Amino acid sequence: MITPGPPPPAERLPQRQVALIDLLDRLLSGGVVLTGDVVLSIADIDLVRVSLRALIASISAQNPSPWAGTSPLRGGDHDG
């Protein structure tokens, strides 16, 4: 298998600095999906496997919260 070398200078992306707040704004405006797996093993024997999945997105007028009518402190829409 042949590994390609670095791209020619004309195809390289220019290096530029991006502020952290600008990066977070771009990520949250479109949403981010994070996935990962954690495996605990001893002597090459898998004991525990945990799959992690998270969706991170901003809430706005165009993208409302699916839980707008509920409150986790009250336990949802129940009276009490």
Tab-separated table of C-alpha atoms in Angstrom, residues 10 29 32 40 46 50 55:
chain	number	residue	atom	x	y	z
A	10	ALA	CA	-1.359	25.257	-3.396
A	29	SER	CA	-25.200	26.386	15.753
A	32	VAL	CA	-22.289	18.173	17.558
A	40	LEU	CA	-12.544	-2.115	31.263
A	46	ASP	CA	-13.375	-7.478	28.685
A	50	VAL	CA	-19.891	1.342	28.055
A	55	LEU	CA	-25.883	15.285	21.100
